[in-house]
Short mmCIF file of C-alpha atoms in Angstrom, two decimals:
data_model
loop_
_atom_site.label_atom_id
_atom_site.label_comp_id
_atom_site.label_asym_id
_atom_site.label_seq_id
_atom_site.Cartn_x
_atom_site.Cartn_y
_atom_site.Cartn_z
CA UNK A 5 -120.43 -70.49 -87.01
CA UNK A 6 -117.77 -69.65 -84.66
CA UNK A 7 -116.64 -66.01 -83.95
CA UNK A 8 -112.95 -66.94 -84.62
CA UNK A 9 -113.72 -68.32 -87.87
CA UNK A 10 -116.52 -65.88 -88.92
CA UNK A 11 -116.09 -62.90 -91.49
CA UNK A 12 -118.06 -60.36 -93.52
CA UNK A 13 -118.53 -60.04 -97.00
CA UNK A 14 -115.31 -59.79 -99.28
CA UNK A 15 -114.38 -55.77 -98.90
CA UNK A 16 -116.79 -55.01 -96.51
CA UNK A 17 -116.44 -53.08 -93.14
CA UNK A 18 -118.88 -53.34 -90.88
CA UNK A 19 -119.63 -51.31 -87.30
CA UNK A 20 -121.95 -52.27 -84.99
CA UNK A 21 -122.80 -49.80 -82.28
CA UNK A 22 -124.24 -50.78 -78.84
CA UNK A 23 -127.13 -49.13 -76.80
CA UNK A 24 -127.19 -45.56 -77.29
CA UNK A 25 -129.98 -44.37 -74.98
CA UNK A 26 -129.95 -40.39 -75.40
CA UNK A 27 -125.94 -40.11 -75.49
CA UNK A 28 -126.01 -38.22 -78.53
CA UNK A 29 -122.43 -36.60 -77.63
CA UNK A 30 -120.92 -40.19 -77.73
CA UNK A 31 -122.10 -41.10 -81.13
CA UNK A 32 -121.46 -38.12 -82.65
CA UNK A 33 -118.01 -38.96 -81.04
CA UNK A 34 -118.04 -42.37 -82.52
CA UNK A 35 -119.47 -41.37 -85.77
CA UNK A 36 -115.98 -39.00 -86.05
CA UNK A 37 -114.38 -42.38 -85.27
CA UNK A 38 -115.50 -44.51 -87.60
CA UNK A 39 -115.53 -41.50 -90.59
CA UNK A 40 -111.84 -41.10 -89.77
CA UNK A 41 -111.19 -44.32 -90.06
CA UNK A 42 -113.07 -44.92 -93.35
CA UNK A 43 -111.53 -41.51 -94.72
CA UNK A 44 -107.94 -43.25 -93.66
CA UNK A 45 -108.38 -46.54 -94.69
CA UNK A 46 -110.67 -46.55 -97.61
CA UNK A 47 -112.49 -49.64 -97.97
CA UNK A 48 -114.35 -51.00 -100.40
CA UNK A 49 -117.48 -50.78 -98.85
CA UNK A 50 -119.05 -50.62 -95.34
CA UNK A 51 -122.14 -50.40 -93.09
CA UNK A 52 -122.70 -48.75 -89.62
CA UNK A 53 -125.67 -50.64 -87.99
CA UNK A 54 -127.24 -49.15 -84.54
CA UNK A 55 -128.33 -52.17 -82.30
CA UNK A 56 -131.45 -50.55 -81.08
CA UNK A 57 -132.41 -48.54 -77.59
CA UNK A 58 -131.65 -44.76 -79.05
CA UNK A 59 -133.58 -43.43 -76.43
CA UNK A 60 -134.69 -43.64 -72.85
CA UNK A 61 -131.99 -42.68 -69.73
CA UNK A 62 -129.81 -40.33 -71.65
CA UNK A 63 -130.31 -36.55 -71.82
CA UNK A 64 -130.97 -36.16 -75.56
CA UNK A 65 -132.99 -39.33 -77.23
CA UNK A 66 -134.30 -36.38 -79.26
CA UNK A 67 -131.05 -35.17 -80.73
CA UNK A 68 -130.10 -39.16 -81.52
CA UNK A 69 -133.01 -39.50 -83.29
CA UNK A 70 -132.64 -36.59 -85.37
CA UNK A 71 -128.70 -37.40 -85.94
CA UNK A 72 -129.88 -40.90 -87.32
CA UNK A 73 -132.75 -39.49 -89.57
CA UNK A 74 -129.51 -37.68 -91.08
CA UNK A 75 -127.22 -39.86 -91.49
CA UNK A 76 -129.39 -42.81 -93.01
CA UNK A 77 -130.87 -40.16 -95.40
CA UNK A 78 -127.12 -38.79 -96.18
CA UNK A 79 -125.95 -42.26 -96.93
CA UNK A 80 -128.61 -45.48 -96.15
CA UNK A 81 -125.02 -47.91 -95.45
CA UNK A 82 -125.62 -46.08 -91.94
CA UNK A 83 -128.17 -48.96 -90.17
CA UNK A 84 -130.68 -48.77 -87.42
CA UNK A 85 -132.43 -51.66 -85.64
CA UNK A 86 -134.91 -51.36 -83.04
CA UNK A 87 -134.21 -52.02 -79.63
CA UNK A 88 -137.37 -52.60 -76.89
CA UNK A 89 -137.06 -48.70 -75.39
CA UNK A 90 -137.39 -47.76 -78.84
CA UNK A 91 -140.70 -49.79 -79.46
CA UNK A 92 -141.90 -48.83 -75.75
CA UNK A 93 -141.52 -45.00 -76.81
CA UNK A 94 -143.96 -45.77 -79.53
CA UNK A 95 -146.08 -47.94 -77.52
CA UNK A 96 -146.63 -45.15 -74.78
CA UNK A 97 -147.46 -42.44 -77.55
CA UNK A 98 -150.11 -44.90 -78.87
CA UNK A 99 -151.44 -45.60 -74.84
CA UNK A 100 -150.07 -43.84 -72.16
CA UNK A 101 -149.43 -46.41 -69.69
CA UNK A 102 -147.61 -45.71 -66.05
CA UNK A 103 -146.69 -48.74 -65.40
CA UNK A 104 -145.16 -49.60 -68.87
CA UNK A 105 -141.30 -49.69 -69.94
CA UNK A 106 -140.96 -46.59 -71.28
CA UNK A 107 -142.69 -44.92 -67.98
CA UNK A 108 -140.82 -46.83 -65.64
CA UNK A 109 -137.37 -46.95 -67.16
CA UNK A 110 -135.93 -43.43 -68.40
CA UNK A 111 -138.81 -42.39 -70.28
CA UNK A 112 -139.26 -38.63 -68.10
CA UNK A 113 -135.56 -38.26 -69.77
CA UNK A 114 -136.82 -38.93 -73.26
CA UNK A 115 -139.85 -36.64 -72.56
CA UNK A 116 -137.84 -33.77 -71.32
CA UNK A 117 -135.00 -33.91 -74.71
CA UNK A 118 -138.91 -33.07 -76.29
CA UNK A 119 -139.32 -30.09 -73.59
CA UNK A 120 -141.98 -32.21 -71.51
CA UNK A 121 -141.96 -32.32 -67.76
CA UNK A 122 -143.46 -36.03 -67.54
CA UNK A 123 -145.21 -36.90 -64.44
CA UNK A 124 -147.19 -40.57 -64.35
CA UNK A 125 -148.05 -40.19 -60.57
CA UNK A 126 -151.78 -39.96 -61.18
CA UNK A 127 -154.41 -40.47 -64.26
CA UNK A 128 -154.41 -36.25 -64.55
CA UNK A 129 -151.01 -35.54 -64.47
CA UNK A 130 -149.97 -38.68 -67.26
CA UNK A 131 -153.04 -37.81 -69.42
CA UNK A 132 -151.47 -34.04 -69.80
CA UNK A 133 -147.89 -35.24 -70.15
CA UNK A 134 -148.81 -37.84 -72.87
CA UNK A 135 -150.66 -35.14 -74.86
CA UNK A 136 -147.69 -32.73 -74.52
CA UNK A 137 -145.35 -35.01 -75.39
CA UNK A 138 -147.45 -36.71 -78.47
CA UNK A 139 -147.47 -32.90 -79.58
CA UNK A 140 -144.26 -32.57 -79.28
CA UNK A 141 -142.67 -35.44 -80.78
CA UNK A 142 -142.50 -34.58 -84.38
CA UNK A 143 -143.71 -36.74 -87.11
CA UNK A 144 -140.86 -37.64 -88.75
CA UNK A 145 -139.37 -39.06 -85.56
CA UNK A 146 -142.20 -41.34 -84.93
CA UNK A 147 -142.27 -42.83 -88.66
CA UNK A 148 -138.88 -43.59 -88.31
CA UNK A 149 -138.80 -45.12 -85.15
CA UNK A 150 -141.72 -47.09 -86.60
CA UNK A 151 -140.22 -48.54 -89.93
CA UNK A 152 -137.00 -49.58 -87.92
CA UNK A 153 -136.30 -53.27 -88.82
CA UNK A 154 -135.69 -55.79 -86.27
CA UNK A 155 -132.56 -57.19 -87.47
CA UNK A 156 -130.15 -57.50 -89.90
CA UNK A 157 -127.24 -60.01 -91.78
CA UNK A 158 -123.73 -59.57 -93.32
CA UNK A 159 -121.22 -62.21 -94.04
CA UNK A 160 -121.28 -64.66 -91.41
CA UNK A 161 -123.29 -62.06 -88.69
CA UNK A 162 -126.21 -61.42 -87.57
CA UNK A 163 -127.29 -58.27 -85.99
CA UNK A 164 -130.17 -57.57 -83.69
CA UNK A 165 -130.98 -55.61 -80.37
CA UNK A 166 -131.48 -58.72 -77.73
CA UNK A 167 -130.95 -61.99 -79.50
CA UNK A 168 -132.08 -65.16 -80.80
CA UNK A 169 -134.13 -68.28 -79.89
CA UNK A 170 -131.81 -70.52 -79.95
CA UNK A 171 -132.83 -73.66 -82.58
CA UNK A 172 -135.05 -71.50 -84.54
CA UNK A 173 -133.66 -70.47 -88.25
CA UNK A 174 -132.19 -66.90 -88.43
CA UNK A 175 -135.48 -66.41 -91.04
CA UNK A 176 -137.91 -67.76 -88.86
CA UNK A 177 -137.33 -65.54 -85.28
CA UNK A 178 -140.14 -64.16 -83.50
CA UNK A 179 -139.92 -59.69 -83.84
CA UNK A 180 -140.24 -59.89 -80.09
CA UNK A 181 -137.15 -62.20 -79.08
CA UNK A 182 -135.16 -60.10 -80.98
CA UNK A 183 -135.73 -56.74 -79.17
CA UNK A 184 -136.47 -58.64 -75.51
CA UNK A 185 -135.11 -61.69 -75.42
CA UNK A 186 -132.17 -62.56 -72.64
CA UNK A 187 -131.82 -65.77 -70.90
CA UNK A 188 -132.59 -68.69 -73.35
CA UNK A 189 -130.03 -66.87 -75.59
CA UNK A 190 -127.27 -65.93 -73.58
CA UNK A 191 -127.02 -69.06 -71.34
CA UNK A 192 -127.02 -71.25 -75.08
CA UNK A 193 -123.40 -72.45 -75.15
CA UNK A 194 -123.34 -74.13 -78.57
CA UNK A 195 -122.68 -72.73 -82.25
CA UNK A 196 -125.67 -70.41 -83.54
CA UNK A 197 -126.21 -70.60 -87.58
CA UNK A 198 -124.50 -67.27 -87.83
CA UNK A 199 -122.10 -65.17 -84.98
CA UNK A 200 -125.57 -63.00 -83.11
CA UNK A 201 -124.41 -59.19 -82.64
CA UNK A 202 -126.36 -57.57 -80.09
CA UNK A 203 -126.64 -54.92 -76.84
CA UNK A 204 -129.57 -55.34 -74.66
CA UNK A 205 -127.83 -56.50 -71.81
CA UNK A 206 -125.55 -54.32 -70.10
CA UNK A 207 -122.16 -55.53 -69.01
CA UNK A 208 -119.28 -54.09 -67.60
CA UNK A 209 -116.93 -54.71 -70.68
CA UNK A 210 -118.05 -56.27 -73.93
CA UNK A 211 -118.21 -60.48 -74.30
CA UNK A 212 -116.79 -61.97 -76.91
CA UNK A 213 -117.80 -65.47 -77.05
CA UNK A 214 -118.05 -68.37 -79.82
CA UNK A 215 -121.55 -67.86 -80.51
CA UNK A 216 -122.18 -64.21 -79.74
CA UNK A 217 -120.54 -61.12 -78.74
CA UNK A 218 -122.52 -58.19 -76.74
CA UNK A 219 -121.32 -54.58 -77.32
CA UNK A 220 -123.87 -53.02 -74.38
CA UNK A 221 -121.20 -51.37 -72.10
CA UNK A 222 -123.87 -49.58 -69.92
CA UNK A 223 -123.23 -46.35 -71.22
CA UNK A 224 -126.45 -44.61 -69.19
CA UNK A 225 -123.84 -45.58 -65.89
CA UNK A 226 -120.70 -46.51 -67.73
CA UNK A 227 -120.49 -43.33 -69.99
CA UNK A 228 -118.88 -45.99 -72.56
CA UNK A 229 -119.65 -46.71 -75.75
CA UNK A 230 -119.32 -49.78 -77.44
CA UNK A 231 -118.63 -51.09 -81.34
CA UNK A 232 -117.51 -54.03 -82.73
CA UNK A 233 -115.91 -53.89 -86.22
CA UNK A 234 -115.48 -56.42 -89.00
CA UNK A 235 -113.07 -56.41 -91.97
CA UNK A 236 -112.95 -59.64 -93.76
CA UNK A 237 -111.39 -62.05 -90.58
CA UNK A 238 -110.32 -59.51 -88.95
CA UNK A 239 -112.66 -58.07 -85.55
CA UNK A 240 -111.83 -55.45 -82.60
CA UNK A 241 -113.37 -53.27 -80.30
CA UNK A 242 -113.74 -49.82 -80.02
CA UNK A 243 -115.20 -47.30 -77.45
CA UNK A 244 -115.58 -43.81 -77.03
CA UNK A 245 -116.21 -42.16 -73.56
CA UNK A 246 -117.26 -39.30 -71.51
CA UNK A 247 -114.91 -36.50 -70.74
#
């Protein structure tokens, strides 16, 4: 499927947000977005799916977390996929480990949104930050983070944090390629089954490409960011930013 040609179902809008890591100011910014534009326009029907990485970098992966709990409970058309910082949160809660993702790549931020001063530079100092921050991560968080799914189809898209193996059917994709996955997929220059969705990757301004389009504008360094939208053929960008 080409992106030119590709288009959701009939009466369907669909948003699909890039990265968020911790920037809960910017989606509650591009929540307002996307609510006045449903208020103005009224279609039929919609969706608002979250590409994955809510946490890690940004000052408040806490207050995301809690904003999504919300708004999928208020109305479940608002989507949330898991990204690999989200599953490396979980994976540090289960076993500590200072060396791992979530230790070595804005997980101190995360802690601290929870009220934790996380240090990993020696076994006595990460042993008493992982219990204060396993304490203070509520329950609720952690089962939601846990039940996110790993991907998701409309119309002629398909949504998921990283990407695809290329060659392998949409059904058939390994949980891990699509929350880690790079290379293979973004260097694949022919048609995929469907048009792949996805963040994961930062770049300086979104790609739009035949195969695949990338909504990760960086926004832990950019302070941008990123959604695509679909309506029928039609597709655009939008961003918010930082003041």
């Amino acid at each position: 499927m080409h992106y030119l040609d590709a288009r959701s179902p009939d009466g369907m809008r669909v948003y699909a947000i890039g990265d968020i890591h911790g920037h809960l100011d910017l989606l509650r910014d591009m929540h307002e977005r996307i609510a006045g534009e449903i208020a103005r326009d009224k279609p039929a029907d919609w969706r608002i799916i979250h590409l994955g990485d809510l946490v890690d970098r940004g000052p408040d992966s806490s207050g995301v977390i809690g904003f999504l709990i919300a708004a999928v409970a208020r109305d479940p058309r608002n989507m949330v996929l898991a990204g690999n910082h989200d599953v490396g949160f979980l994976d540090f809660l289960a076993e500590p480990d200072p060396v791992g993702l979530f230790a070595r790549h804005g997980g101190r931020e995360t802690a601290r949104s929870y009220g934790v001063d996380l240090q990993v530079d020696n076994a006595a100092s990460l042993a008493r930050g992982h219990s204060e921050l396993a304490a203070a991560v509520p329950d609720s968080h952690q089962r939601f983070l846990r039940a996110l799914p790993r991907s998701a189809s409309f119309g002629d898209f398909f949504f998921c944090h990283a990407g695809i193996r290329p060659c392998v059917a949409l059904d058939r994709q390994d949980p891990e390629d699509l929350i880690w996955i790079r290379n293979e997929f973004l260097r694949y220059p022919e048609l995929h089954p469907k048009v792949v969705v996805h963040g994961h990757t930062p770049q300086a301004e979104p790609e739009v490409l035949a195969n695949r389009v990338n909504v990760d504008t960086g926004v832990f360094h950019s302070g941008v960011l990123t959604a695509l939208v679909v309506d029928g053929a039609e597709k655009r960008l939008i961003s918010v930013r930082t003041a």
